[in-house]
Coordinates of C-alpha atoms and ligand atoms in Angstrom, one line a residue:
Chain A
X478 CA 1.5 61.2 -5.8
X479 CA 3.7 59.9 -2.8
X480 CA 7.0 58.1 -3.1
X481 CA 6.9 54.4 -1.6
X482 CA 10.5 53.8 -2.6
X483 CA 13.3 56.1 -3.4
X484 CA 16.7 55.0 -4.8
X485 CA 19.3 57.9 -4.9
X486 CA 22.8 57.4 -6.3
X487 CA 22.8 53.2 -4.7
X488 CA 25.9 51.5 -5.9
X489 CA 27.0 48.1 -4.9
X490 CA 30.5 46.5 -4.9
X491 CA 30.8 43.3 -3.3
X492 CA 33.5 42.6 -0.9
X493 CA 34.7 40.4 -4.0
X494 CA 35.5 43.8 -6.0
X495 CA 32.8 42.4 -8.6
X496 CA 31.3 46.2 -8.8
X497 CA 27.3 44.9 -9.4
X498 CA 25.6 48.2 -9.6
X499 CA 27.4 51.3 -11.0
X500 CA 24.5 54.4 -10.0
X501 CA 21.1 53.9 -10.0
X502 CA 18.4 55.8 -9.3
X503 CA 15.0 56.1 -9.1
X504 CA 11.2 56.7 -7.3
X505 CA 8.3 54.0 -7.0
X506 CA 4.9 55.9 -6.6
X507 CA 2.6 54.6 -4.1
X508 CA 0.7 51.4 -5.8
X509 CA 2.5 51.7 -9.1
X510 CA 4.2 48.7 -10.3
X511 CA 7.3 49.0 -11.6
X512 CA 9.5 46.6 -13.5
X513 CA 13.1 46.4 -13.8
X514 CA 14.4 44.7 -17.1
X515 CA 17.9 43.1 -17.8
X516 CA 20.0 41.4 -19.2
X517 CA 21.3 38.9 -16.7
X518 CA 23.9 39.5 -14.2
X519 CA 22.9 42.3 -14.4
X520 CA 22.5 43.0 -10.7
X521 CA 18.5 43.1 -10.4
X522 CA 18.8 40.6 -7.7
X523 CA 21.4 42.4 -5.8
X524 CA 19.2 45.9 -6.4
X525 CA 15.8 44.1 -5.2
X526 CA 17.7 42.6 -1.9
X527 CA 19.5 46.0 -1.1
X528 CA 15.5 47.2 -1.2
X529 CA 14.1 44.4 1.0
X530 CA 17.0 45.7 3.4
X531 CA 19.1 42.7 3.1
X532 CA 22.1 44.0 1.8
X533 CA 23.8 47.4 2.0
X534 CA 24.3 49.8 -0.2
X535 CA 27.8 50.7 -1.1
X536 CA 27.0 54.3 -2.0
X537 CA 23.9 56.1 -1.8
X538 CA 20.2 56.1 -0.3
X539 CA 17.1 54.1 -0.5
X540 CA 14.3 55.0 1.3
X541 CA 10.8 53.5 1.7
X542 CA 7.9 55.4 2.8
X543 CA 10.2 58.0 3.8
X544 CA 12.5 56.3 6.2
X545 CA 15.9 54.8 5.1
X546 CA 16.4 51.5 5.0
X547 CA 18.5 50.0 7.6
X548 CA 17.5 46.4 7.1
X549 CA 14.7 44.2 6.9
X550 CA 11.4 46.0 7.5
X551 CA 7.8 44.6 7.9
X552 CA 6.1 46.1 5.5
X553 CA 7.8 44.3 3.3
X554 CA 6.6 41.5 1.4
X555 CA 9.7 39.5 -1.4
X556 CA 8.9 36.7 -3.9
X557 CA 12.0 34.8 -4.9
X558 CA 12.4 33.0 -8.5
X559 CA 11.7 29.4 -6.6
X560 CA 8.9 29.2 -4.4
X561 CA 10.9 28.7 -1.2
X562 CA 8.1 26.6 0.9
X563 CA 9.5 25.5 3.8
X564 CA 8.3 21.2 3.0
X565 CA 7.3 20.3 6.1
X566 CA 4.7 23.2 7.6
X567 CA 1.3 22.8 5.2
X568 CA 0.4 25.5 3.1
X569 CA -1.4 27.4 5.7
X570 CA 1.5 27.3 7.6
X571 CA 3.9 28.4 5.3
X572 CA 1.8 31.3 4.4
X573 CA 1.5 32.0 8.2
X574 CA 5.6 32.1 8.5
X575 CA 5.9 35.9 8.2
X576 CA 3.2 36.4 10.9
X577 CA 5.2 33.9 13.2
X578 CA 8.5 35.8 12.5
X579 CA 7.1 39.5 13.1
X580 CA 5.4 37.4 16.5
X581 CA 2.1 39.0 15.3
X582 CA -0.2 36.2 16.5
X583 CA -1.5 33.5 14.4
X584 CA -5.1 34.0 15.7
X585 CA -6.2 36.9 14.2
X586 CA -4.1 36.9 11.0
X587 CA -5.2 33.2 9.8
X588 CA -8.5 34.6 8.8
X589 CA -6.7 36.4 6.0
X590 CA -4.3 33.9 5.3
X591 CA -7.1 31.9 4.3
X592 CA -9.1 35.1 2.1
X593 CA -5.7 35.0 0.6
X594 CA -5.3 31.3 -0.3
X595 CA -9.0 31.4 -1.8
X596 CA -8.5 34.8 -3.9
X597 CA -5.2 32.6 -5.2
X598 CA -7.6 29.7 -5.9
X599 CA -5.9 27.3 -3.3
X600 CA -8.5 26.7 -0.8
X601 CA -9.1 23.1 -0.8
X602 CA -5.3 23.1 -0.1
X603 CA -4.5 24.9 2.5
X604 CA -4.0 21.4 4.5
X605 CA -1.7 20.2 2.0
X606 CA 2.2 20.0 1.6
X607 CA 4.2 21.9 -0.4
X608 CA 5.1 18.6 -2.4
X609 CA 1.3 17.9 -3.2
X610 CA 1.5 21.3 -5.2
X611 CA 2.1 22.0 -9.0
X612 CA 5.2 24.3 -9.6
X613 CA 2.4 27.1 -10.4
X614 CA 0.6 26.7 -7.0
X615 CA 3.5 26.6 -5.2
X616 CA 4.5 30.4 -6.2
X617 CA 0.9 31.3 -6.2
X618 CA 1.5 30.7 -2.3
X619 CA 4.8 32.3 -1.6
X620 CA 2.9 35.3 -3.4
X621 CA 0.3 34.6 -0.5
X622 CA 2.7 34.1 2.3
X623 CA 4.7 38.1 0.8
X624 CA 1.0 39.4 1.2
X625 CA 0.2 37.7 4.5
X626 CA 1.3 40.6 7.2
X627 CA -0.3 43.5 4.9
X628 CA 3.0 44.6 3.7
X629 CA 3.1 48.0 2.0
X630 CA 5.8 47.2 -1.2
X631 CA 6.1 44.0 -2.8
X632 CA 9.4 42.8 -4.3
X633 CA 9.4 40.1 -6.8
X634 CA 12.6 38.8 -8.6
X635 CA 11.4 36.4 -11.5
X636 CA 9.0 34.9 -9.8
X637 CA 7.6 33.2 -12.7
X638 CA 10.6 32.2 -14.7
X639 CA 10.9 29.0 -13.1
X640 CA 7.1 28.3 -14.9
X641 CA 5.8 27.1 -18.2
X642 CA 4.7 29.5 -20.7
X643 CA 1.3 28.7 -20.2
X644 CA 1.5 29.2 -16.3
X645 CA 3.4 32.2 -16.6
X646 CA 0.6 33.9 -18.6
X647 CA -1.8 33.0 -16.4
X648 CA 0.3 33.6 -13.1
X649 CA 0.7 37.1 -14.9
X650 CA -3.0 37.3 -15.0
X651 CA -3.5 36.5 -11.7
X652 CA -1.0 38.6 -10.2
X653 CA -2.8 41.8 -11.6
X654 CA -5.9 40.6 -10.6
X655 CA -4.5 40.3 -6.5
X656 CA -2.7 43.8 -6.9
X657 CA -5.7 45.7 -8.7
X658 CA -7.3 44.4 -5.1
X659 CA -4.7 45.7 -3.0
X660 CA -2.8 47.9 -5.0
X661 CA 0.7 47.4 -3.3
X662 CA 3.5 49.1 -4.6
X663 CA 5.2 46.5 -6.9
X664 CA 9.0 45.9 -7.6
X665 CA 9.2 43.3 -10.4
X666 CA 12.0 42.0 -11.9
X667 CA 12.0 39.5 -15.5
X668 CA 13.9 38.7 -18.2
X669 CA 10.9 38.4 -20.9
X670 CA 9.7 42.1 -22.2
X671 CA 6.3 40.7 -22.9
X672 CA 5.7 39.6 -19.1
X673 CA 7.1 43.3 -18.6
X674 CA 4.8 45.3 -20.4
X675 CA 1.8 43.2 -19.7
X676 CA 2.2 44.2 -16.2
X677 CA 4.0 47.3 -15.5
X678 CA 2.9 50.9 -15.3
X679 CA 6.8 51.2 -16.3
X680 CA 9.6 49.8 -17.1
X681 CA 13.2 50.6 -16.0
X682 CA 15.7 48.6 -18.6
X683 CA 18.7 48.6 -16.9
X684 CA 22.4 48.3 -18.6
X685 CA 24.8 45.8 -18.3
X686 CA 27.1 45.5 -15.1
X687 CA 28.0 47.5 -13.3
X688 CA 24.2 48.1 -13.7
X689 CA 22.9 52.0 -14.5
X690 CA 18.9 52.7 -15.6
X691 CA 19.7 52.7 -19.1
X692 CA 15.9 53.6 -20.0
X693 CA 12.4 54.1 -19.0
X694 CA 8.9 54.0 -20.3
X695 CA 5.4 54.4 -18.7
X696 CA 3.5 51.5 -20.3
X697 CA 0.1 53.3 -20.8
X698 CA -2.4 49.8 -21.8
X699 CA -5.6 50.4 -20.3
X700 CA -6.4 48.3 -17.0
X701 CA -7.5 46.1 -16.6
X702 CA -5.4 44.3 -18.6
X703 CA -6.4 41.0 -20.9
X704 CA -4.3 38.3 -23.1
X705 CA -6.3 39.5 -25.9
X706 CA -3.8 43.4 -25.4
X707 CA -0.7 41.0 -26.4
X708 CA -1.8 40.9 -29.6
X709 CA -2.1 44.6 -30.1
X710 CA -0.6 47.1 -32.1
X711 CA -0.2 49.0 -29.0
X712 CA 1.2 46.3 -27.1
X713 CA 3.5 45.0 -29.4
X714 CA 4.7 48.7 -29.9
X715 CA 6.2 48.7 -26.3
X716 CA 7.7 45.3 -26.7
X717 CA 9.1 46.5 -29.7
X718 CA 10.7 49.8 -28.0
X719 CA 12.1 47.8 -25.3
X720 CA 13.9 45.1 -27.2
X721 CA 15.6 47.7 -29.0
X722 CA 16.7 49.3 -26.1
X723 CA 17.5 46.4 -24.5
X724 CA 19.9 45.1 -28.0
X725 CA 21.4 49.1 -27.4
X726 CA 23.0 48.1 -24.1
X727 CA 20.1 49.6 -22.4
X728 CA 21.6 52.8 -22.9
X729 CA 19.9 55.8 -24.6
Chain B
X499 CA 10.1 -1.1 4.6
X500 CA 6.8 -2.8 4.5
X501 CA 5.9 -6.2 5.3
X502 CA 5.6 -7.4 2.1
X503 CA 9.0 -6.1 1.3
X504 CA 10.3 -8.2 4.4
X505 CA 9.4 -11.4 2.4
X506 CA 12.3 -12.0 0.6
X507 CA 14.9 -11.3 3.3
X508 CA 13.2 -14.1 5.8
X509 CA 12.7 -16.4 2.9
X510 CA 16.4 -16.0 2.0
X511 CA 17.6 -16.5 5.9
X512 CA 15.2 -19.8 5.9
X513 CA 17.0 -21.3 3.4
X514 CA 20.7 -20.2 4.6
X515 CA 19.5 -21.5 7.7
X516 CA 17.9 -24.8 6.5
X517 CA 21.2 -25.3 4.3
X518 CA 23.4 -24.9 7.5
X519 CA 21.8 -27.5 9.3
X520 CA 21.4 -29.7 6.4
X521 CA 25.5 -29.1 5.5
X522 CA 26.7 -29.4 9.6
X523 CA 24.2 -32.5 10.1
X524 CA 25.4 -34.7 7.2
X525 CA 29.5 -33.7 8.1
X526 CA 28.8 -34.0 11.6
X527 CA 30.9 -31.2 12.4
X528 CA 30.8 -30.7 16.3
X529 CA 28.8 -28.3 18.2
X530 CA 32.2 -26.9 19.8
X531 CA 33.3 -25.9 16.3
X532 CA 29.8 -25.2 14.8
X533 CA 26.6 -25.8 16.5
X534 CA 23.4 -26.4 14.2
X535 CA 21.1 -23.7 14.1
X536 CA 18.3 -26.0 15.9
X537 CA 20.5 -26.5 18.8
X538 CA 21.3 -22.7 19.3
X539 CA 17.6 -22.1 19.1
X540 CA 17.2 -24.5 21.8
X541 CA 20.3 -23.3 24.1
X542 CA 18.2 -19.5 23.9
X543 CA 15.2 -21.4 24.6
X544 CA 16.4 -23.5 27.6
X545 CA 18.7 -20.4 28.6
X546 CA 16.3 -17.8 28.1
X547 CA 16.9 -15.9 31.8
X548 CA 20.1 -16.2 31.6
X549 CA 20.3 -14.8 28.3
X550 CA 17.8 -12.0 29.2
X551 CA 19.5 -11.7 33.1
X552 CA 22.9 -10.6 30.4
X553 CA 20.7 -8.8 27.8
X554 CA 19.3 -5.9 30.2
X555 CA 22.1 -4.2 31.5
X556 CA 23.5 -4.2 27.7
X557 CA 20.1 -3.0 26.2
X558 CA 20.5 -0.4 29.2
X559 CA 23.9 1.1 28.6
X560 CA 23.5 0.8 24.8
X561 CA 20.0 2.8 25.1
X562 CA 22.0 5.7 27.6
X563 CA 25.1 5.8 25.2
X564 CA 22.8 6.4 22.3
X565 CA 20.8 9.1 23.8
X566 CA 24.3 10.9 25.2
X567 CA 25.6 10.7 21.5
X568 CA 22.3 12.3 20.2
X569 CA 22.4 14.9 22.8
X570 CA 26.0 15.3 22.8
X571 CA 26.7 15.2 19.0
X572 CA 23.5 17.7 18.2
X573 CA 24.8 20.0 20.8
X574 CA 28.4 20.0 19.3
X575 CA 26.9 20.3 15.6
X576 CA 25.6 23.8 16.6
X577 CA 28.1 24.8 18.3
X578 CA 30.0 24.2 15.5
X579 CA 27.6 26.0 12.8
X580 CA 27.6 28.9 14.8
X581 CA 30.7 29.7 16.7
X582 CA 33.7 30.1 14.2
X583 CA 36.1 29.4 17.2
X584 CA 34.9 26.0 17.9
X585 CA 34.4 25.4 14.1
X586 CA 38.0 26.5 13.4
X587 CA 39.5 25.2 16.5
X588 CA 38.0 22.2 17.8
X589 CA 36.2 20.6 15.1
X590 CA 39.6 19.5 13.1
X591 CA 40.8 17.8 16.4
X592 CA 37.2 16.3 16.7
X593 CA 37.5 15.2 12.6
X594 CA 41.2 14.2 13.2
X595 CA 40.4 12.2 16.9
X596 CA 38.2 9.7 14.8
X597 CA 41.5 8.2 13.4
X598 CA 41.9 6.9 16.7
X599 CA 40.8 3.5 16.5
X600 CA 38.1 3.3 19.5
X601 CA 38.4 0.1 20.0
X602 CA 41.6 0.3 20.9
X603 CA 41.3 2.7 23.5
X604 CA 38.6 0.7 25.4
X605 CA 41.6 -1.1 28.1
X606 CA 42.5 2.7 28.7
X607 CA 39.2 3.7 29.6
X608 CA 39.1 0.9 32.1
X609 CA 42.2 2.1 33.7
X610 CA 40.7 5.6 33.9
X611 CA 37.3 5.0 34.7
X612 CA 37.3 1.8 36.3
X613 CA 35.0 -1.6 35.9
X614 CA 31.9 0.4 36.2
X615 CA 29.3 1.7 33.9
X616 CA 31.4 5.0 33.0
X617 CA 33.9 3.6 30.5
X618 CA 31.0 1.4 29.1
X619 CA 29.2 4.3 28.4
X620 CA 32.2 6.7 28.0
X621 CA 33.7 3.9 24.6
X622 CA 29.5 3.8 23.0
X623 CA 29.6 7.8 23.4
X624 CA 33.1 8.1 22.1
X625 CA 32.1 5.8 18.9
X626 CA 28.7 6.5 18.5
X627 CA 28.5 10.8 18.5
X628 CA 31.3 11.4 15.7
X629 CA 28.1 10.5 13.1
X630 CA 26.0 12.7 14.8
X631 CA 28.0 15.6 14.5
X632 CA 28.8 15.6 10.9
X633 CA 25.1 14.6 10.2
X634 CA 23.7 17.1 12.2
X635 CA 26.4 19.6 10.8
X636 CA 25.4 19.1 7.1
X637 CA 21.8 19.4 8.1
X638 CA 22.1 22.9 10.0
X639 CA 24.5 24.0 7.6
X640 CA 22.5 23.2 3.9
X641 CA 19.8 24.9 4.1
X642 CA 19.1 26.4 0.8
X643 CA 20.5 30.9 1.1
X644 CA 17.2 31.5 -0.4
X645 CA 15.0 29.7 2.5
X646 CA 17.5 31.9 5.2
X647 CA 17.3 35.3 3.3
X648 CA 12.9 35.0 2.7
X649 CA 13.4 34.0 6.9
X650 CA 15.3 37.8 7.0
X651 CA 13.2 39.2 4.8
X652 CA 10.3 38.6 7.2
X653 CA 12.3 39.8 10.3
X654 CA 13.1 36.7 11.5
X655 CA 15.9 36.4 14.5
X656 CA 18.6 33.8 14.5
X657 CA 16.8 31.7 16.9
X658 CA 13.8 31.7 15.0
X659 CA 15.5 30.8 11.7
X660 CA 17.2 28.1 13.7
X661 CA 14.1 26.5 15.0
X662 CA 12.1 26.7 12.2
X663 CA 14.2 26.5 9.1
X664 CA 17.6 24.8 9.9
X665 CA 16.5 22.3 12.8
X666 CA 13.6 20.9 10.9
X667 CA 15.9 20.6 7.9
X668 CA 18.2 18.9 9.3
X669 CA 16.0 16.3 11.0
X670 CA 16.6 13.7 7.9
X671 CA 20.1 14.0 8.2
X672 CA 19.7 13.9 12.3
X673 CA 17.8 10.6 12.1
X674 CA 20.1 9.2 9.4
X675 CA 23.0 10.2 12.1
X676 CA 21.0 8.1 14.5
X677 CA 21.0 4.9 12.8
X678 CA 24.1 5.1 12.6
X679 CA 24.7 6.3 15.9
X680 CA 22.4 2.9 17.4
X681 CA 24.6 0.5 15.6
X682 CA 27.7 1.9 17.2
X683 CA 26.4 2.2 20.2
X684 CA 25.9 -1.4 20.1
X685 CA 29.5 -2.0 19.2
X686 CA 30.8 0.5 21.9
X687 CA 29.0 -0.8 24.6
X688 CA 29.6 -5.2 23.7
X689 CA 33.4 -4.1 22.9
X690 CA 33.7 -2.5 26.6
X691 CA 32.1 -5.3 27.8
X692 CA 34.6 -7.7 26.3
X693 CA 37.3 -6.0 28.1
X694 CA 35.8 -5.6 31.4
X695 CA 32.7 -6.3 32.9
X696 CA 31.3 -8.7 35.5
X697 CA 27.6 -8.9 33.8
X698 CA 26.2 -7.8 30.1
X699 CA 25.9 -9.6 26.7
X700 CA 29.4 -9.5 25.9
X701 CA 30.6 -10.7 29.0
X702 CA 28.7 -14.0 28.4
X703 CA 30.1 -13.9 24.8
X704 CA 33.8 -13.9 26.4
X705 CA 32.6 -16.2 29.0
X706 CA 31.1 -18.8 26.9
X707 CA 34.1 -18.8 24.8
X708 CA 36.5 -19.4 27.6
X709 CA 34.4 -22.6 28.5
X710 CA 34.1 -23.3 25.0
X711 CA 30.3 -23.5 25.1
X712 CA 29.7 -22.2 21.5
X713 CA 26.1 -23.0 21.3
X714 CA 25.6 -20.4 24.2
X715 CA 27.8 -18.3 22.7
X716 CA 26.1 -18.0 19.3
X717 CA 23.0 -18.2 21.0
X718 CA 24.2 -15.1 22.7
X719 CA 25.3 -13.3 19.8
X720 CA 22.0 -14.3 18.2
X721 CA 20.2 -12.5 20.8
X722 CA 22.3 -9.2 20.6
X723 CA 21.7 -9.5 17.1
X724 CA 17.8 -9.0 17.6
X725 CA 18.0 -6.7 19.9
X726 CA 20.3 -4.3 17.7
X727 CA 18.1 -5.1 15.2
X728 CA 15.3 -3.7 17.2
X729 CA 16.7 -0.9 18.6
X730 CA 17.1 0.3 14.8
X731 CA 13.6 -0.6 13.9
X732 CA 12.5 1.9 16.9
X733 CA 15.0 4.9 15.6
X734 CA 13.7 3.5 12.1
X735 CA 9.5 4.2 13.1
X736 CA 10.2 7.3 15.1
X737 CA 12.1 8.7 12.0
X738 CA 8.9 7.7 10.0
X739 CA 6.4 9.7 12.4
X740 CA 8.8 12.5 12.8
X741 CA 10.0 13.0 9.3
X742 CA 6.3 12.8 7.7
X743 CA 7.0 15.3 4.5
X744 CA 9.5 12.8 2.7
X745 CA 10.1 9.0 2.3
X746 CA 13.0 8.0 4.2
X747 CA 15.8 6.6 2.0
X748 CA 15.7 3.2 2.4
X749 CA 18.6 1.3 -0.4
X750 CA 16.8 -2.1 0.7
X751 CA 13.5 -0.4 -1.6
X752 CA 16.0 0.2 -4.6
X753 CA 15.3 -0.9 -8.1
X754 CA 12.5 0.8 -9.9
X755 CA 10.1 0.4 -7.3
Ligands
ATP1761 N1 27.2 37.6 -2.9 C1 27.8 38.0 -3.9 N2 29.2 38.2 -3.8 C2 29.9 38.6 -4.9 N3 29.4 38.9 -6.1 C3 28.1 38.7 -6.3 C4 27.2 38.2 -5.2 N4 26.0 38.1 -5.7 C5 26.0 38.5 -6.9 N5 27.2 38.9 -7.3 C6 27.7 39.4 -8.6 O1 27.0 40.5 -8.9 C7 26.5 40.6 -10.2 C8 25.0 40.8 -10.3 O2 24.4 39.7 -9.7 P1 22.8 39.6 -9.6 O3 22.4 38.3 -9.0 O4 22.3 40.8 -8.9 O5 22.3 39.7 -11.1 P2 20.9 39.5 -11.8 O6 20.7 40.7 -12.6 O7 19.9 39.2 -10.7 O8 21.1 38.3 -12.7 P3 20.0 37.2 -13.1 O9 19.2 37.9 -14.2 O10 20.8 36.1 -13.8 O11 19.3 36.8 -11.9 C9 26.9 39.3 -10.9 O12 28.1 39.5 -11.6 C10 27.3 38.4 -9.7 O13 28.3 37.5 -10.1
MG1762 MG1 18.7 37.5 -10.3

């Protein structure tokens, strides 16, 4: 099994003296998706941009594929809590924004851009502008636009908290079905411990700030995975663990 | 604005219009002191090139002092999101200049730059960029962290997050800035003109005045009137084309259209 992403010892104090992130660490497996779970202000946000290589660590390492991160890299792919569509380019276009930043040439990537926008249900809107979009579609294509340059890891901070609990579910659906295609490494990050064990292979709960893993279990539901499982004994067995490690401080 | 919208404005000038003649006709208050609207509209008729001979040069220097305020105030807007010494240093004296009332500073210009176009031009710039700048600030500098940090994210260089994330952001606010801008160019220009000039719109305004010919004076001012009016109708449908992913904020829509 090969490491995508390894975290070793990362800390985070901001310039502020607010000390976000005490110690963590911890390895992603290639394709595994991995959730991080927290209570908020926690410093998941902080973590997941130190990862993308937007922020520095304070203390330690964190490497992906085997090279340490230095800043932003381009096999990188990030999903922020709001959609962030940039209102004036169409859909297409904001889709094709990571291609035009890496300068990779619209031509030959627009053919997946659009295999993308139909796998995420969204042909017939590719024209469209962002303002034409339900809140729903609109992160279904800022999920398209992180997956757009073929990036290796995908970081998502709560990118379906902003949703209904209806969307969300299906969102969640969705999203499983797009990474059982590709099977990208997966950084997730949510508040709700049913999203989290619906999707994860594991689940890191993390402790209050300053942030430490406080515990970690390998979610073992068969794939793939179906509404129906939430209503399992085995499902709500997880959900169960969690929320009682989450109510101990996350710590052990 | 759409036509139908334009209804109840020219409706309401008709009848302001209509009253003003009725109320000057049966006082029979003279044309010196208040002409009758019919009689201005014949003075603009009868002295159409005259009018027009005034109107160019005015619509001309206006048009130039608009487009160096654009230029001008854009440029100084990013130099002022992205170099902290022009931000700290200069754009307080730029923010504390505009308590100097322009106006007043139009004689000066003549002594400096003569009877010519330059201090014409120099008194619309000098009123009409200061909106610009803070417009065209605010724009660059709102952009929403998130839209700037998924721009990183994907590699993007400073230039490239400035052309395609905080220019196009700012383009509301720019335009906003612009009609503005057009309005005070207008003032700029017809103030400088009152001062010193030996042609333009507001030299027949003074003129007229000093001869105490007050139909062609308000005839004169009527036709400035249009033209500013026009000049922001242009800025107006450009900002429509350009700005096609929102509805421009128009207070004349209101209510709860
Ligand atoms: N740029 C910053 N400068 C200083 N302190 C910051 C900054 N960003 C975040 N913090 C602080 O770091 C801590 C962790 O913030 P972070 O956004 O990472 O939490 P989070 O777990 O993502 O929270 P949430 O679940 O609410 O999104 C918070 O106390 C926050 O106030
Ligand atoms: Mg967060």
């Amino acid at each position: 099994m090969r490491e995508s992403v390894t975290l070793a010892g990362v800390g985070k104090t901001y310039a502020s003296g607010v000390e976000a992130i005490r110690e963590v660490a911890f390895q992603v497996a290639q394709g595994e998706f991995l959730t991080l779970l927290g209570p908020s202000g926690c410093g998941k946000s902080t973590l997941l941009t130190m990862i993308a290589g937007l922020l520095a660590p304070s203390r330690g390492t964190i490497a992906v594929d085997g090279a340490p991160v230095q800043g932003p890299r381009r096999d990188v792919g990030i999903v922020f809590q709001s959609p962030v569509l940039l209102p004036w380019r169409t859909v297409l276009g904001n889709v094709l924004l990571p291609i035009e930043m890496l300068r990779l040439g619209r031509r030959p990537w627009e053919v997946r851009a659009r295999d993308l926008l139909a796998m995420a249900q969204l042909t017939d809107f590719a024209a469209k502008l962002p303002h034409e979009l339900s809140g729903g579609m609109k992160q279904r294509v800022s999920i398209c636009r992180a997956l757009v340059h073929d990036p290796s890891l995908l970081l998502m901070d709560e990118p379906f908290s902003a949703l209904d609990a209806l969307t969300r579910d299906q969102m969640g659906q969705e999203l499983l079905r797009i990474w059982e295609l590709y099977r990208k490494t997966v950084i997730f990050v949510t508040h709700s411990i049913r999203e989290a064990v619906f999707l994860s292979d594991r689940v890191l709960v993390m402790t209050p700030r300053p942030a430490a893993i406080g515990f970690e279990i390998d979610i073992k539901l068969a794939r793939p995975r179906t509404l129906d499982m939430q209503e399992s004994d085995e499902f709500n067995g997880y959900v169960g663990v969690l929320r009682r490690a989450i109510e101990t401080g996350g710590r052990r | 604005m759409t036509v139908r919208s334009l209804g109840w404005p020219v409706m309401v000038t008709l009848g302001i219009l209509a009253a003003w003649e009725a109320v000057v006709g049966a006082l029979g208050v003279k044309p010196v002191l208040l002409p009758r609207p019919t009689v201005i509209a014949q003075v603009l008729w009868t002295k159409a090139p005259l009018i027009l001979e005034h109107l160019w040069p005015t619509l001309y220097e206006i048009a130039l002092g608009f487009l160096l305020s654009v230029v001008g105030g854009v440029l100084v807007a990013v130099l002022v999101t992205y170099s902290t010494i022009v931000r700290k240093g200069f754009y307080p004296l730029i923010v504390v200049s505009q308590i100097v009332p322009k106006v007043a500073v139009a004689p000066l210009l003549v002594v400096w730059f003569g009877l010519g176009g330059t201090s014409r031009l120099l008194l619309a710039f000098l009123i009409a960029f200061f909106p610009m700048v803070i417009n065209t600030a605010t724009g660059l500098t709102s952009v929403d962290e998130d839209f700037v940090r998924m721009a990183r994210a994907y590699m993007g260089s400073r230039w490239q997050i400035f052309t395609k994330i905080r220019l196009p952001h700012a383009l509301p606010l720019i335009f906003g800035g612009m009609k503005i801008s057009i309005t005070l160019a207008v003032i700029g220009v017809v103030v400088a003109e009152f001062v010193a000039a030996q042609r333009g719109i507001g030299y027949l305004i003074v003129m007229a005045n000093g001869l105490l010919d007050t139909p062609l004076m308000m005839a004169a001012i009527t036709a400035l009137s249009v033209m500013g009016l026009a000049l922001y109708g242009v800025v107006a449908i450009v900002e429509r084309a350009v700005i096609y992913w929102q509805q421009p904020t128009d207070p004349a829509r209101g209510g709860f259209a």
